[in-house]
mmCIF file of C-alpha atoms and ligand atoms in Angstrom:
data_model
loop_
_atom_site.group_PDB
_atom_site.id
_atom_site.type_symbol
_atom_site.label_atom_id
_atom_site.label_comp_id
_atom_site.label_asym_id
_atom_site.label_seq_id
_atom_site.Cartn_x
_atom_site.Cartn_y
_atom_site.Cartn_z
ATOM 1 C CA MET G 643 10.666 30.866 -5.331
ATOM 2 C CA LYS G 644 11.990 27.297 -5.290
ATOM 3 C CA LEU G 645 10.992 24.923 -8.191
ATOM 4 C CA ALA G 646 10.335 21.150 -6.757
ATOM 5 C CA ILE G 647 9.898 18.701 -9.884
ATOM 6 C CA ASN G 648 7.170 15.969 -9.452
ATOM 7 C CA VAL G 649 8.564 12.832 -11.309
ATOM 8 C CA ASP G 650 5.487 10.625 -11.285
ATOM 9 C CA HIS G 651 4.764 10.899 -14.989
ATOM 10 C CA TYR G 652 8.266 9.267 -15.929
ATOM 11 C CA ALA G 653 6.988 6.172 -13.848
ATOM 12 C CA THR G 654 3.634 6.563 -15.863
ATOM 13 C CA ILE G 655 5.458 6.196 -19.367
ATOM 14 C CA ARG G 656 7.445 3.133 -17.763
ATOM 15 C CA GLU G 657 4.178 1.601 -16.293
ATOM 16 C CA ALA G 658 2.448 1.824 -19.676
ATOM 17 C CA ARG G 659 4.568 -0.873 -20.951
ATOM 18 C CA ARG G 660 5.445 -2.558 -17.523
ATOM 19 C CA SER G 661 9.128 -1.828 -18.590
ATOM 20 C CA THR G 662 12.145 -0.677 -16.875
ATOM 21 C CA GLU G 663 12.556 2.674 -18.376
ATOM 22 C CA PRO G 664 12.415 5.469 -18.025
ATOM 23 C CA GLU G 665 13.703 5.570 -14.276
ATOM 24 C CA PRO G 666 12.242 8.280 -12.365
ATOM 25 C CA VAL G 667 15.072 8.562 -10.302
ATOM 26 C CA LEU G 668 17.374 9.305 -13.269
ATOM 27 C CA ALA G 669 14.984 12.009 -14.402
ATOM 28 C CA ALA G 670 15.297 13.570 -10.548
ATOM 29 C CA LEU G 671 18.994 13.493 -10.638
ATOM 30 C CA LEU G 672 19.003 15.399 -14.197
ATOM 31 C CA ALA G 673 16.240 17.873 -12.703
ATOM 32 C CA GLU G 674 18.396 18.720 -9.968
ATOM 33 C CA GLN G 675 21.275 19.371 -11.990
ATOM 34 C CA ALA G 676 19.185 21.550 -14.124
ATOM 35 C CA GLY G 677 18.201 23.431 -10.907
ATOM 36 C CA ALA G 678 15.351 21.785 -9.202
ATOM 37 C CA GLU G 679 15.446 22.393 -5.450
ATOM 38 C CA GLY G 680 13.221 19.443 -4.605
ATOM 39 C CA ILE G 681 11.943 16.171 -5.982
ATOM 40 C CA VAL G 682 8.215 15.256 -5.505
ATOM 41 C CA CYS G 683 6.486 11.951 -6.273
ATOM 42 C CA HIS G 684 3.026 10.363 -5.414
ATOM 43 C CA ILE G 685 2.516 6.942 -4.274
ATOM 44 C CA ARG G 686 -0.971 5.604 -4.815
ATOM 45 C CA SER G 687 -2.547 2.741 -3.339
ATOM 46 C CA ASP G 688 -2.919 1.228 -6.820
ATOM 47 C CA ARG G 689 0.818 1.964 -7.548
ATOM 48 C CA ARG G 690 -0.112 2.981 -11.074
ATOM 49 C CA HIS G 691 3.265 4.694 -11.372
ATOM 50 C CA ILE G 692 5.658 5.439 -8.440
ATOM 51 C CA THR G 693 6.577 1.958 -6.556
ATOM 52 C CA GLU G 694 8.262 1.464 -3.083
ATOM 53 C CA ARG G 695 11.280 0.621 -5.297
ATOM 54 C CA ASP G 696 11.346 4.231 -6.832
ATOM 55 C CA LEU G 697 10.955 5.613 -3.222
ATOM 56 C CA ARG G 698 14.047 3.523 -1.990
ATOM 57 C CA HIS G 699 16.047 4.768 -5.009
ATOM 58 C CA LEU G 700 14.969 8.461 -4.815
ATOM 59 C CA ARG G 701 15.734 8.553 -0.985
ATOM 60 C CA GLY G 702 19.172 7.040 -1.387
ATOM 61 C CA THR G 703 20.332 9.283 -4.519
ATOM 62 C CA ILE G 704 18.805 12.546 -4.783
ATOM 63 C CA LYS G 705 20.650 15.504 -3.231
ATOM 64 C CA THR G 706 17.921 17.932 -2.396
ATOM 65 C CA THR G 707 14.459 17.529 -0.675
ATOM 66 C CA LEU G 708 12.356 14.514 -1.002
ATOM 67 C CA ASN G 709 8.613 15.286 -0.547
ATOM 68 C CA ILE G 710 6.191 12.045 -1.111
ATOM 69 C CA GLU G 711 2.597 12.785 -1.628
ATOM 70 C CA MET G 712 0.520 10.224 -0.073
ATOM 71 C CA ALA G 713 -3.162 9.383 1.326
ATOM 72 C CA ALA G 714 -3.428 9.632 5.348
ATOM 73 C CA THR G 715 -3.642 5.845 5.457
ATOM 74 C CA GLU G 716 -2.061 3.276 7.660
ATOM 75 C CA GLU G 717 -0.330 1.453 4.756
ATOM 76 C CA MET G 718 1.174 5.087 3.553
ATOM 77 C CA LYS G 719 2.153 5.852 6.952
ATOM 78 C CA ALA G 720 4.204 2.565 7.459
ATOM 79 C CA ILE G 721 5.963 3.531 4.062
ATOM 80 C CA ALA G 722 6.869 6.845 5.166
ATOM 81 C CA ARG G 723 8.113 5.502 8.337
ATOM 82 C CA GLU G 724 10.447 3.093 6.148
ATOM 83 C CA ILE G 725 11.468 5.358 3.648
ATOM 84 C CA ARG G 726 11.873 8.699 5.923
ATOM 85 C CA PRO G 727 11.360 11.566 2.939
ATOM 86 C CA ASP G 728 12.110 14.713 4.296
ATOM 87 C CA VAL G 729 8.356 15.757 3.807
ATOM 88 C CA VAL G 730 5.024 13.959 3.547
ATOM 89 C CA SER G 731 2.219 15.810 1.681
ATOM 90 C CA LEU G 732 -1.241 14.610 2.683
ATOM 91 C CA VAL G 733 -3.619 14.311 -0.252
ATOM 92 C CA PRO G 734 -6.891 12.936 -0.604
ATOM 93 C CA GLU G 735 -7.123 9.907 -3.050
ATOM 94 C CA ARG G 736 -10.052 8.623 -5.148
ATOM 95 C CA PRO G 737 -9.313 5.216 -6.829
ATOM 96 C CA GLU G 738 -10.398 6.248 -10.503
ATOM 97 C CA GLU G 739 -9.380 9.774 -10.178
ATOM 98 C CA LEU G 740 -6.964 10.704 -13.264
ATOM 99 C CA THR G 741 -5.047 13.224 -10.937
ATOM 100 C CA THR G 742 -5.450 14.603 -7.314
ATOM 101 C CA GLU G 743 -8.824 16.317 -7.806
ATOM 102 C CA GLY G 744 -8.887 18.723 -4.798
ATOM 103 C CA GLY G 745 -7.184 19.454 -1.588
ATOM 104 C CA LEU G 746 -7.622 17.473 1.339
ATOM 105 C CA ASP G 747 -10.814 18.524 3.698
ATOM 106 C CA VAL G 748 -9.160 18.872 6.962
ATOM 107 C CA ILE G 749 -12.291 20.446 8.577
ATOM 108 C CA THR G 750 -13.976 17.066 7.927
ATOM 109 C CA HIS G 751 -11.178 14.669 8.703
ATOM 110 C CA GLN G 752 -9.453 16.690 11.475
ATOM 111 C CA ALA G 753 -9.848 13.962 14.240
ATOM 112 C CA HIS G 754 -7.967 11.325 12.226
ATOM 113 C CA LEU G 755 -5.356 13.773 10.877
ATOM 114 C CA GLY G 756 -4.233 14.869 14.277
ATOM 115 C CA PRO G 757 -2.841 11.771 15.487
ATOM 116 C CA HIS G 758 -1.717 11.006 11.849
ATOM 117 C CA ILE G 759 0.305 14.020 11.526
ATOM 118 C CA ARG G 760 1.909 13.896 14.873
ATOM 119 C CA GLU G 761 3.102 10.261 14.299
ATOM 120 C CA LEU G 762 5.010 11.124 11.254
ATOM 121 C CA GLN G 763 6.350 14.183 12.757
ATOM 122 C CA GLU G 764 7.794 12.022 15.521
ATOM 123 C CA ALA G 765 9.315 10.016 13.051
ATOM 124 C CA GLY G 766 11.468 13.129 11.813
ATOM 125 C CA ILE G 767 9.198 13.725 9.004
ATOM 126 C CA ARG G 768 7.673 17.387 8.151
ATOM 127 C CA VAL G 769 4.269 17.429 7.189
ATOM 128 C CA SER G 770 2.449 19.312 4.530
ATOM 129 C CA ILE G 771 -1.247 19.181 3.774
ATOM 130 C CA PHE G 772 -2.526 19.712 0.051
ATOM 131 C CA VAL G 773 -5.549 22.135 0.684
ATOM 132 C CA ASP G 774 -7.486 24.153 -1.341
ATOM 133 C CA PRO G 775 -7.529 28.063 -1.317
ATOM 134 C CA ASP G 776 -9.819 28.355 1.491
ATOM 135 C CA THR G 777 -8.993 30.376 4.737
ATOM 136 C CA GLU G 778 -11.108 28.040 6.801
ATOM 137 C CA GLN G 779 -9.390 25.097 5.735
ATOM 138 C CA ILE G 780 -5.914 26.750 6.089
ATOM 139 C CA ALA G 781 -6.752 27.746 9.602
ATOM 140 C CA VAL G 782 -7.555 23.989 10.577
ATOM 141 C CA CYS G 783 -4.002 23.056 8.907
ATOM 142 C CA HIS G 784 -2.502 25.501 11.704
ATOM 143 C CA LYS G 785 -4.458 23.997 14.303
ATOM 144 C CA LEU G 786 -3.382 20.581 13.461
ATOM 145 C CA GLY G 787 0.136 21.487 13.751
ATOM 146 C CA VAL G 788 1.496 21.047 10.317
ATOM 147 C CA ASP G 789 4.916 22.408 9.172
ATOM 148 C CA MET G 790 3.424 23.797 5.903
ATOM 149 C CA ILE G 791 0.874 23.576 3.327
ATOM 150 C CA GLU G 792 0.585 23.472 -0.223
ATOM 151 C CA ILE G 793 -2.048 25.490 -1.763
ATOM 152 C CA ASN G 794 -4.015 23.730 -4.553
ATOM 153 C CA THR G 795 -3.771 25.991 -7.714
ATOM 154 C CA GLY G 796 -5.966 23.387 -9.607
ATOM 155 C CA ALA G 797 -9.176 25.805 -9.813
ATOM 156 C CA TYR G 798 -7.014 28.635 -11.184
ATOM 157 C CA ALA G 799 -5.294 26.481 -13.756
ATOM 158 C CA ASP G 800 -8.542 24.859 -15.005
ATOM 159 C CA ALA G 801 -10.471 28.124 -15.112
ATOM 160 C CA GLU G 802 -12.443 28.645 -18.266
ATOM 161 C CA SER G 803 -13.249 32.094 -18.240
ATOM 162 C CA GLU G 804 -10.774 35.080 -17.279
ATOM 163 C CA ALA G 805 -13.474 35.974 -14.333
ATOM 164 C CA ASP G 806 -12.970 32.421 -13.067
ATOM 165 C CA ARG G 807 -9.289 32.558 -13.174
ATOM 166 C CA ASP G 808 -9.090 35.932 -11.642
ATOM 167 C CA LYS G 809 -11.533 34.945 -8.701
ATOM 168 C CA ALA G 810 -9.360 31.684 -8.254
ATOM 169 C CA LEU G 811 -6.266 33.871 -8.363
ATOM 170 C CA GLU G 812 -7.492 36.074 -5.445
ATOM 171 C CA ASP G 813 -8.440 32.882 -3.319
ATOM 172 C CA ILE G 814 -4.947 31.907 -3.565
ATOM 173 C CA ILE G 815 -3.291 35.113 -2.733
ATOM 174 C CA ARG G 816 -5.722 35.501 0.374
ATOM 175 C CA SER G 817 -5.029 31.849 1.288
ATOM 176 C CA ALA G 818 -1.057 32.400 1.260
ATOM 177 C CA ARG G 819 -1.453 35.425 3.211
ATOM 178 C CA ARG G 820 -3.540 33.825 6.009
ATOM 179 C CA GLY G 821 -1.270 30.992 5.880
ATOM 180 C CA ASP G 822 1.821 33.138 6.225
ATOM 181 C CA GLU G 823 0.031 35.127 9.078
ATOM 182 C CA LEU G 824 -0.349 31.909 11.016
ATOM 183 C CA GLY G 825 3.371 31.293 10.651
ATOM 184 C CA LEU G 826 2.953 28.310 8.019
ATOM 185 C CA ARG G 827 5.489 27.738 4.993
ATOM 186 C CA ILE G 828 3.648 27.843 1.972
ATOM 187 C CA HIS G 829 4.060 25.686 -1.163
ATOM 188 C CA ALA G 830 1.547 25.888 -4.228
ATOM 189 C CA GLY G 831 0.980 23.431 -7.118
ATOM 190 C CA HIS G 832 -1.268 21.558 -9.345
ATOM 191 C CA GLY G 833 -1.895 22.434 -13.081
ATOM 192 C CA LEU G 834 0.808 24.936 -13.159
ATOM 193 C CA ASP G 835 2.260 25.242 -16.807
ATOM 194 C CA TYR G 836 4.649 27.620 -18.872
ATOM 195 C CA HIS G 837 1.808 29.765 -19.753
ATOM 196 C CA ASN G 838 -0.225 30.228 -16.299
ATOM 197 C CA LEU G 839 2.837 30.568 -14.029
ATOM 198 C CA GLN G 840 3.566 34.263 -14.002
ATOM 199 C CA PRO G 841 0.900 35.556 -11.784
ATOM 200 C CA ILE G 842 1.642 33.010 -9.349
ATOM 201 C CA LEU G 843 5.476 33.855 -9.340
ATOM 202 C CA GLU G 844 4.365 37.377 -8.039
ATOM 203 C CA ILE G 845 2.714 36.001 -4.643
ATOM 204 C CA GLU G 846 5.543 36.724 -2.441
ATOM 205 C CA GLU G 847 4.489 34.374 0.520
ATOM 206 C CA ILE G 848 4.896 30.988 -1.701
ATOM 207 C CA GLU G 849 8.188 29.718 -1.090
ATOM 208 C CA GLU G 850 8.044 26.766 -3.264
ATOM 209 C CA LEU G 851 6.148 25.524 -6.483
ATOM 210 C CA SER G 852 5.629 21.548 -7.300
ATOM 211 C CA ILE G 853 5.138 21.202 -11.092
ATOM 212 C CA GLY G 854 5.003 17.621 -12.777
ATOM 213 C CA PHE G 855 3.055 17.407 -15.734
ATOM 214 C CA SER G 856 3.890 20.186 -17.731
ATOM 215 C CA ILE G 857 7.595 19.589 -17.473
ATOM 216 C CA VAL G 858 7.474 16.030 -18.367
ATOM 217 C CA ALA G 859 5.192 16.561 -21.134
ATOM 218 C CA ARG G 860 7.472 19.263 -22.445
ATOM 219 C CA SER G 861 10.466 17.031 -22.095
ATOM 220 C CA ALA G 862 9.142 14.425 -24.191
ATOM 221 C CA ILE G 863 8.970 17.026 -27.014
ATOM 222 C CA VAL G 864 12.023 19.039 -26.614
ATOM 223 C CA GLY G 865 13.843 15.575 -26.041
ATOM 224 C CA ILE G 866 12.586 14.021 -29.285
ATOM 225 C CA ASP G 867 15.319 15.454 -31.706
ATOM 226 C CA LEU G 868 18.190 13.972 -29.797
ATOM 227 C CA ALA G 869 16.337 10.707 -29.267
ATOM 228 C CA VAL G 870 15.563 10.219 -33.041
ATOM 229 C CA ARG G 871 18.881 11.458 -34.163
ATOM 230 C CA GLU G 872 20.630 8.885 -31.993
ATOM 231 C CA MET G 873 18.317 6.104 -33.377
ATOM 232 C CA VAL G 874 19.061 7.387 -37.052
ATOM 233 C CA SER G 875 22.733 7.196 -36.198
ATOM 234 C CA LEU G 876 22.703 3.900 -34.971
ATOM 235 C CA ILE G 877 20.643 2.517 -37.941
ATOM 236 C CA SER G 878 23.017 4.159 -40.275
HETATM 237 N N1 PXP A 1430 0.781 18.868 -5.932
HETATM 238 C C1 PXP A 1430 -0.218 17.811 -5.702
HETATM 239 C C2 PXP A 1430 -0.282 17.809 -4.288
HETATM 240 C C3 PXP A 1430 -0.326 16.671 -6.883
HETATM 241 O O1 PXP A 1430 -1.164 15.852 -6.290
HETATM 242 C C4 PXP A 1430 0.239 17.039 -8.021
HETATM 243 C C5 PXP A 1430 -0.024 15.960 -9.145
HETATM 244 O O2 PXP A 1430 0.683 14.793 -8.787
HETATM 245 C C6 PXP A 1430 0.963 18.201 -8.265
HETATM 246 C C7 PXP A 1430 1.340 19.265 -7.075
HETATM 247 C C8 PXP A 1430 1.628 18.549 -9.521
HETATM 248 O O3 PXP A 1430 0.724 18.929 -10.476
HETATM 249 P P1 PXP A 1430 0.916 18.892 -12.014
HETATM 250 O O4 PXP A 1430 1.358 17.790 -12.327
HETATM 251 O O5 PXP A 1430 -0.336 19.280 -12.694
HETATM 252 O O6 PXP A 1430 2.062 19.899 -12.113
#
């Protein structure tokens, strides 16, 4: 199973001070050196973290696959056509949300999504849809002609009881199988961390995981020893 790293939250740290560091593109290059096989980032309509500048730097620099998450709007489609990522992942977006809250409801929005997906594909971009683990939604993703789906693991990651977690895992397994039978490539992500990953790794149909927050959070902790030592050394 491949690992794709979402670098949004390096940009979140930068934007907390409207600063110039840390550079998400530098984190992306180091992630690739450490074994990541893809780089993911999410450009939001409020540009709260990743900006067009980041996209241009990432596109011009990384060696693996660039997957940009975005809403299915005209503004975002124009950005995709300019940047030409390898993959666009279509996600829903609610302005005040802390993070993507669920999969895109392709059943409700299929009339709008069909031409949107085709235009992206005609520009040479593979299209993925972030979708809840629901076989009816996945059947519509197939009908819409996407290249792959990313199954939302958020309900699994956030489950508060073992019973809820088992049910959420069953939903993911069933959805991955259905997507695979339909010939879709299967990715998964959201809320995955160092503790909840193992059962997901056992789902053979999943080709790639998209993980961001837990890795950025851990990097802030495991990196502090060196960061402090360097500053102490400068001071002394
Ligand atoms: N997949 C999608 C569609 C997302 O929106 C996100 C969060 O930006 C992720 C995966 C990664 O989730 P996390 O940051 O919780 O690992």
